[in-house]
PDB file of C-alpha atoms in Angstrom:
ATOM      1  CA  UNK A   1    -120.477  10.180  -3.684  1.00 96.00           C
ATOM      2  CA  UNK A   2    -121.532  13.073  -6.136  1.00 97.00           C
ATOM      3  CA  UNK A   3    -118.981  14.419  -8.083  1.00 98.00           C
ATOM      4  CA  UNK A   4    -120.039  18.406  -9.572  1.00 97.00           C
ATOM      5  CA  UNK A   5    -118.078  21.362 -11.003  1.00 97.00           C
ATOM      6  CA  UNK A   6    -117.669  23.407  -8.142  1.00 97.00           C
ATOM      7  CA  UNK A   7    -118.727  27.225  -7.901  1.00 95.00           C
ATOM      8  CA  UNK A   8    -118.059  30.175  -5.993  1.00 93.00           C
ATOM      9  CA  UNK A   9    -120.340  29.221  -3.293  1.00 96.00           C
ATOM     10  CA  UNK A  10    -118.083  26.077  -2.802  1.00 97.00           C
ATOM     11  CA  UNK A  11    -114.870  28.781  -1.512  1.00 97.00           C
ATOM     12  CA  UNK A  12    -115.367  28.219   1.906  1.00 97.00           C
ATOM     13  CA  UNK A  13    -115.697  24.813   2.166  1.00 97.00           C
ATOM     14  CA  UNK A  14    -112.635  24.501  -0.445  1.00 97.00           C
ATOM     15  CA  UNK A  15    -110.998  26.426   1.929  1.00 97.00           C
ATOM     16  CA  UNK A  16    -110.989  24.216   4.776  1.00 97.00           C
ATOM     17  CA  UNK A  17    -110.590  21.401   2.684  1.00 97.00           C
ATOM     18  CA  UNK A  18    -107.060  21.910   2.107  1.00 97.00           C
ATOM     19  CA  UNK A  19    -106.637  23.047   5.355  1.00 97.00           C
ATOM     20  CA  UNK A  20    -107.153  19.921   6.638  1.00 97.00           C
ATOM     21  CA  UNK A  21    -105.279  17.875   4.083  1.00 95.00           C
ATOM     22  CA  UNK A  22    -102.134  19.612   3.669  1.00 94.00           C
ATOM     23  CA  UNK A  23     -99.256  20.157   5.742  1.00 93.00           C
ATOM     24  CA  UNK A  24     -99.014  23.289   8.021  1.00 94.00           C
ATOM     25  CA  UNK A  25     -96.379  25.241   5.459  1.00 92.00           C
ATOM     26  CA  UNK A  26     -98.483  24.444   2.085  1.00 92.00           C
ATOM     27  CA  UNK A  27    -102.145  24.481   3.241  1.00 92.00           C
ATOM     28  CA  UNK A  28    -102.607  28.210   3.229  1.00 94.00           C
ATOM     29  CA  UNK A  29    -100.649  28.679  -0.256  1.00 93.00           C
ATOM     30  CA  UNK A  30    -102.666  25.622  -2.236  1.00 93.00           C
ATOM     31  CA  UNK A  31    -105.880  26.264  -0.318  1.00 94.00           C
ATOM     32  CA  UNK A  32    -105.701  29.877  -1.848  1.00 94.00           C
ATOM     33  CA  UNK A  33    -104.722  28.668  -5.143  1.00 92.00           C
ATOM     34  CA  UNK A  34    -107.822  26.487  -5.428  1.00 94.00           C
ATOM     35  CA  UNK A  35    -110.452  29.313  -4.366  1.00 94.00           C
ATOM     36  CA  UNK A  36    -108.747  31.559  -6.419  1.00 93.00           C
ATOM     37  CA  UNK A  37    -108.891  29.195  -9.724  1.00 91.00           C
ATOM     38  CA  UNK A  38    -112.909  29.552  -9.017  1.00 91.00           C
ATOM     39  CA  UNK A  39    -112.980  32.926 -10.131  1.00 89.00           C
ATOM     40  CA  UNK A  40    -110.535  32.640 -12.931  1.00 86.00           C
ATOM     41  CA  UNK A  41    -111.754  33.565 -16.344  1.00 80.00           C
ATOM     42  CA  UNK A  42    -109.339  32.101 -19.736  1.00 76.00           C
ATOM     43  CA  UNK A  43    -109.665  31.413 -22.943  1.00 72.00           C
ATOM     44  CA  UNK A  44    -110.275  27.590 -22.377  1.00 77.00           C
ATOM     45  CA  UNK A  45    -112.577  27.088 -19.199  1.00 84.00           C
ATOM     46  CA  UNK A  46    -110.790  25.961 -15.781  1.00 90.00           C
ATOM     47  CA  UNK A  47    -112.342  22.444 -15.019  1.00 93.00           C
ATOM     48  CA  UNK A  48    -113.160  22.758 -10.804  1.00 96.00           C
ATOM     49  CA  UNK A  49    -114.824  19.723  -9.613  1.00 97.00           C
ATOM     50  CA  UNK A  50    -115.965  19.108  -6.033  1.00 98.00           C
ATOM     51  CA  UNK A  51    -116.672  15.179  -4.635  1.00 98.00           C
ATOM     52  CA  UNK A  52    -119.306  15.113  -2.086  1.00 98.00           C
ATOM     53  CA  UNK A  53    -120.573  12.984   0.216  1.00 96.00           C
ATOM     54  CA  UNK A  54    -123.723  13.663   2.709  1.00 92.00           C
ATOM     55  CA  UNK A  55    -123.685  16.982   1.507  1.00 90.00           C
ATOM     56  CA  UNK A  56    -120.101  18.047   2.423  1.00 95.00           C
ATOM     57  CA  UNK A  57    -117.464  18.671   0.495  1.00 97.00           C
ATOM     58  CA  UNK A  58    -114.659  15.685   0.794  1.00 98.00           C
ATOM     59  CA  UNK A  59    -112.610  16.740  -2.556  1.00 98.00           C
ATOM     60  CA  UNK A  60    -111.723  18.875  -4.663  1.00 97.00           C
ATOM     61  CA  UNK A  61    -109.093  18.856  -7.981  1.00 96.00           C
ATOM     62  CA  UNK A  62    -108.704  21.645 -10.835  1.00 94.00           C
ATOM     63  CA  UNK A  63    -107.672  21.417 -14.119  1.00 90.00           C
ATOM     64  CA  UNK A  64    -106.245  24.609 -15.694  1.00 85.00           C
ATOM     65  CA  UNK A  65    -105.737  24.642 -19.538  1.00 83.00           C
ATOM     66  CA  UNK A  66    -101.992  25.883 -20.402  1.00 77.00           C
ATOM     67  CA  UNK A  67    -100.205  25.966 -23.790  1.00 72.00           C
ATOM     68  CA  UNK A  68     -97.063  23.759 -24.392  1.00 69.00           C
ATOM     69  CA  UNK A  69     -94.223  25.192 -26.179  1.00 67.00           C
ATOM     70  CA  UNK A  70     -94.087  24.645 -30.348  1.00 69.00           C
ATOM     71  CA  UNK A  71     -97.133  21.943 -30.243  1.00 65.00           C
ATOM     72  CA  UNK A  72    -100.233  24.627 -30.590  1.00 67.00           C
ATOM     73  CA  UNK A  73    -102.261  21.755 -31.643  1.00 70.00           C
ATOM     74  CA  UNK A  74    -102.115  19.906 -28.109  1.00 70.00           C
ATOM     75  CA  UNK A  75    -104.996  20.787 -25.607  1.00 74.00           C
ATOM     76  CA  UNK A  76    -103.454  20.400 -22.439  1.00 78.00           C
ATOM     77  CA  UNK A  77    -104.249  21.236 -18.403  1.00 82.00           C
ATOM     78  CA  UNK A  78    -102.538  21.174 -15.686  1.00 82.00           C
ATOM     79  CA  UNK A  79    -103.880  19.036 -12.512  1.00 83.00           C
ATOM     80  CA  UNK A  80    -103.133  20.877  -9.434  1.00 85.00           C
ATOM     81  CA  UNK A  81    -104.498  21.145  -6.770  1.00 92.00           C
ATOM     82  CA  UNK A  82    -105.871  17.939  -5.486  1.00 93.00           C
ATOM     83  CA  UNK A  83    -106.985  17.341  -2.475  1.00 95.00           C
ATOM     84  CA  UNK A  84    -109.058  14.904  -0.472  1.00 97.00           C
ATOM     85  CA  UNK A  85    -110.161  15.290   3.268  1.00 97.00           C
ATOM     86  CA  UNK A  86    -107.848  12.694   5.567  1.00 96.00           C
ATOM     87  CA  UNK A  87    -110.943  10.802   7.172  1.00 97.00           C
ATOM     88  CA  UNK A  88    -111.853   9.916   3.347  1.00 96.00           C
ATOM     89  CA  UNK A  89    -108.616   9.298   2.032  1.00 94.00           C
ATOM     90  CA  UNK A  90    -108.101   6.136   0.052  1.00 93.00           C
ATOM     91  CA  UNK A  91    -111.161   5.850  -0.871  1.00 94.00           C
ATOM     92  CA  UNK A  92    -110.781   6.015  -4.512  1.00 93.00           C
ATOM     93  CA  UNK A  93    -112.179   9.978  -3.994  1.00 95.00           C
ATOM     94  CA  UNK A  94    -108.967  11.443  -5.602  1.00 92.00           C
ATOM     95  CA  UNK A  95    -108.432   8.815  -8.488  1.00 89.00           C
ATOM     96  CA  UNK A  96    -112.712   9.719  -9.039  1.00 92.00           C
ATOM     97  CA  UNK A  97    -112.052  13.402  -9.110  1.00 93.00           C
ATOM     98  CA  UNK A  98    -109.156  13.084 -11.672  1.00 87.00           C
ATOM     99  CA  UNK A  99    -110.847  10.684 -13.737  1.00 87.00           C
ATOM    100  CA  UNK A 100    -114.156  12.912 -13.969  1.00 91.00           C
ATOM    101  CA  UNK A 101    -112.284  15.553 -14.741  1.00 89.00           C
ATOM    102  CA  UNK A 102    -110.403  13.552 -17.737  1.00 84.00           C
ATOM    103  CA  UNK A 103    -113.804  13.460 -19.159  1.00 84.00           C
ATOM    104  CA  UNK A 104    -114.862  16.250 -18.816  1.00 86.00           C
ATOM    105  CA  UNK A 105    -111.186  17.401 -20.667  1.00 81.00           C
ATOM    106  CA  UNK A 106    -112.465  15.716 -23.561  1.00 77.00           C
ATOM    107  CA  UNK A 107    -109.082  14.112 -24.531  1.00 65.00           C
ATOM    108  CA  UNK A 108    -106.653  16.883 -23.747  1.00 67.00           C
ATOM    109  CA  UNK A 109    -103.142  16.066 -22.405  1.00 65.00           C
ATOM    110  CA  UNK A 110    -102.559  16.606 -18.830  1.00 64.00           C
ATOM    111  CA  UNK A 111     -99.794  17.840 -17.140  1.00 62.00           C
ATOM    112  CA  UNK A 112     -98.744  17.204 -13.222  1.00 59.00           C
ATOM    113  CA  UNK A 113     -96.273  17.598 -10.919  1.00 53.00           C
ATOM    114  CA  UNK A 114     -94.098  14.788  -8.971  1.00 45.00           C
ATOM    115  CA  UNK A 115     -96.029  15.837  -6.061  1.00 47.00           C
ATOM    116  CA  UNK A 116     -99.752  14.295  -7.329  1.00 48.00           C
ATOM    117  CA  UNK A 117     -99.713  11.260  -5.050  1.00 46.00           C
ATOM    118  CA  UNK A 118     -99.279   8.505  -7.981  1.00 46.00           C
ATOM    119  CA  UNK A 119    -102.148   6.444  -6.547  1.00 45.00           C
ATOM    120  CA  UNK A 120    -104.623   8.949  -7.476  1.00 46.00           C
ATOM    121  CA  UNK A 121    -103.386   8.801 -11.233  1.00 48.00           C
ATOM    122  CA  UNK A 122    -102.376   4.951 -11.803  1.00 47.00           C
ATOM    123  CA  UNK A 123    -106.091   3.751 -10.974  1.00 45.00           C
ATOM    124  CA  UNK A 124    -107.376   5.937 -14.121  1.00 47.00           C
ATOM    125  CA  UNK A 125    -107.225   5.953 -17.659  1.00 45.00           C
ATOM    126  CA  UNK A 126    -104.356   8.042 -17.837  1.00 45.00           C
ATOM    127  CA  UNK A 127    -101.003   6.228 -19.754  1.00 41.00           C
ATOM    128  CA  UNK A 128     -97.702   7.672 -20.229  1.00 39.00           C
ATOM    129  CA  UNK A 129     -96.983   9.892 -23.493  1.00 37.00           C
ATOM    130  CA  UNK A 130     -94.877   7.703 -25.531  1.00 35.00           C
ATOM    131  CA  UNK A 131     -92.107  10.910 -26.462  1.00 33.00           C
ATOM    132  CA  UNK A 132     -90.553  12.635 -23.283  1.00 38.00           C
ATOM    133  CA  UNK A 133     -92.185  15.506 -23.413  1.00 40.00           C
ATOM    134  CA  UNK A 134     -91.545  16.438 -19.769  1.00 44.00           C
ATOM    135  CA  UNK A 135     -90.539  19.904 -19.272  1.00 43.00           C
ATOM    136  CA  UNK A 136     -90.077  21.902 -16.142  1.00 42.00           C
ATOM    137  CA  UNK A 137     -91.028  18.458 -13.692  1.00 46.00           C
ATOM    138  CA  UNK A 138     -94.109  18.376 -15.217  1.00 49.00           C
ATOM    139  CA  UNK A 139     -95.224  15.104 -16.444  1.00 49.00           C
ATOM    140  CA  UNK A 140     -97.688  14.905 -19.609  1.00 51.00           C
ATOM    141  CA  UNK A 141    -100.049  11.953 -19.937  1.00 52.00           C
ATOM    142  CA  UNK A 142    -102.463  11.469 -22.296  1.00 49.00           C
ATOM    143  CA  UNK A 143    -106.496  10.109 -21.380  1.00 46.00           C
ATOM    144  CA  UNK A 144    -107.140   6.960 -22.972  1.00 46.00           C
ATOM    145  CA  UNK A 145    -110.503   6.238 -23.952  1.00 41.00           C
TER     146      UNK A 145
END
């Protein structure tokens, strides 16, 4: 498996990604969120990785920076969308993706949504923010090193 910040040229294939991982009432709405994040331009970069195996794409994850109310000193993204094609599923693509992109987050807090299947985030280096800082169902873990 290679595991690459995707680009614009990855759309389609994104695209039909989701397609084929989500459920019939959420794939068109998430699979257009994660093209769209492709071409999004912000102050702190949008981390979009791809996983790929035999040169397809078999998963895909973004990070997008946001700012946290009163605590301008914490770096944080959110992790949303994540996807992995079925036929690969439970693999250890997902938990890959999310850890990669950790890295490449150099630290920050993340933020995610009850709906991130769990295994994807309890097989990385991710550990519970000792303060409830949970705001809006989001749920804000720190990367440990």
């Amino acid at each position: 498996m290679n595991i690459r910040i995707a680009t614009a040229h990855d759309g389609d294939e994104i695209r039909r990604l989701y397609w084929s991982a989500f459920p019939e009432a959420e794939k068109e709405i998430t699979a257009t969120l994660a093209v769209e994040l492709l071409a999004e331009k912000s102050a702190l970069p949008i981390i979009s990785l791809v996983a790929e195996m035999e040169d397809a794409v078999v998963g895909h994850v973004a990070f997008s920076p946001i700012k946290i109310d009163n605590q301008a000193n914490i770096q944080a993204y959110i992790l949303a969308p994540l996807a992995v094609r079925p036929v690969y599923q439970n693999q250890r693509i997902g938990s890959a993706l999310v850890e990669y992109g950790m890295q490449r987050a150099g630290g920050a807090y993340m933020a995610t949504n009850h709906r991130i299947k769990r295994s994807s985030l309890e097989k990385t280096n991710l550990v519970r923010y000792p303060i409830d800082i949970t705001k809006n169902e989001l749920i804000f873990l720190p990367y440990k090193h």
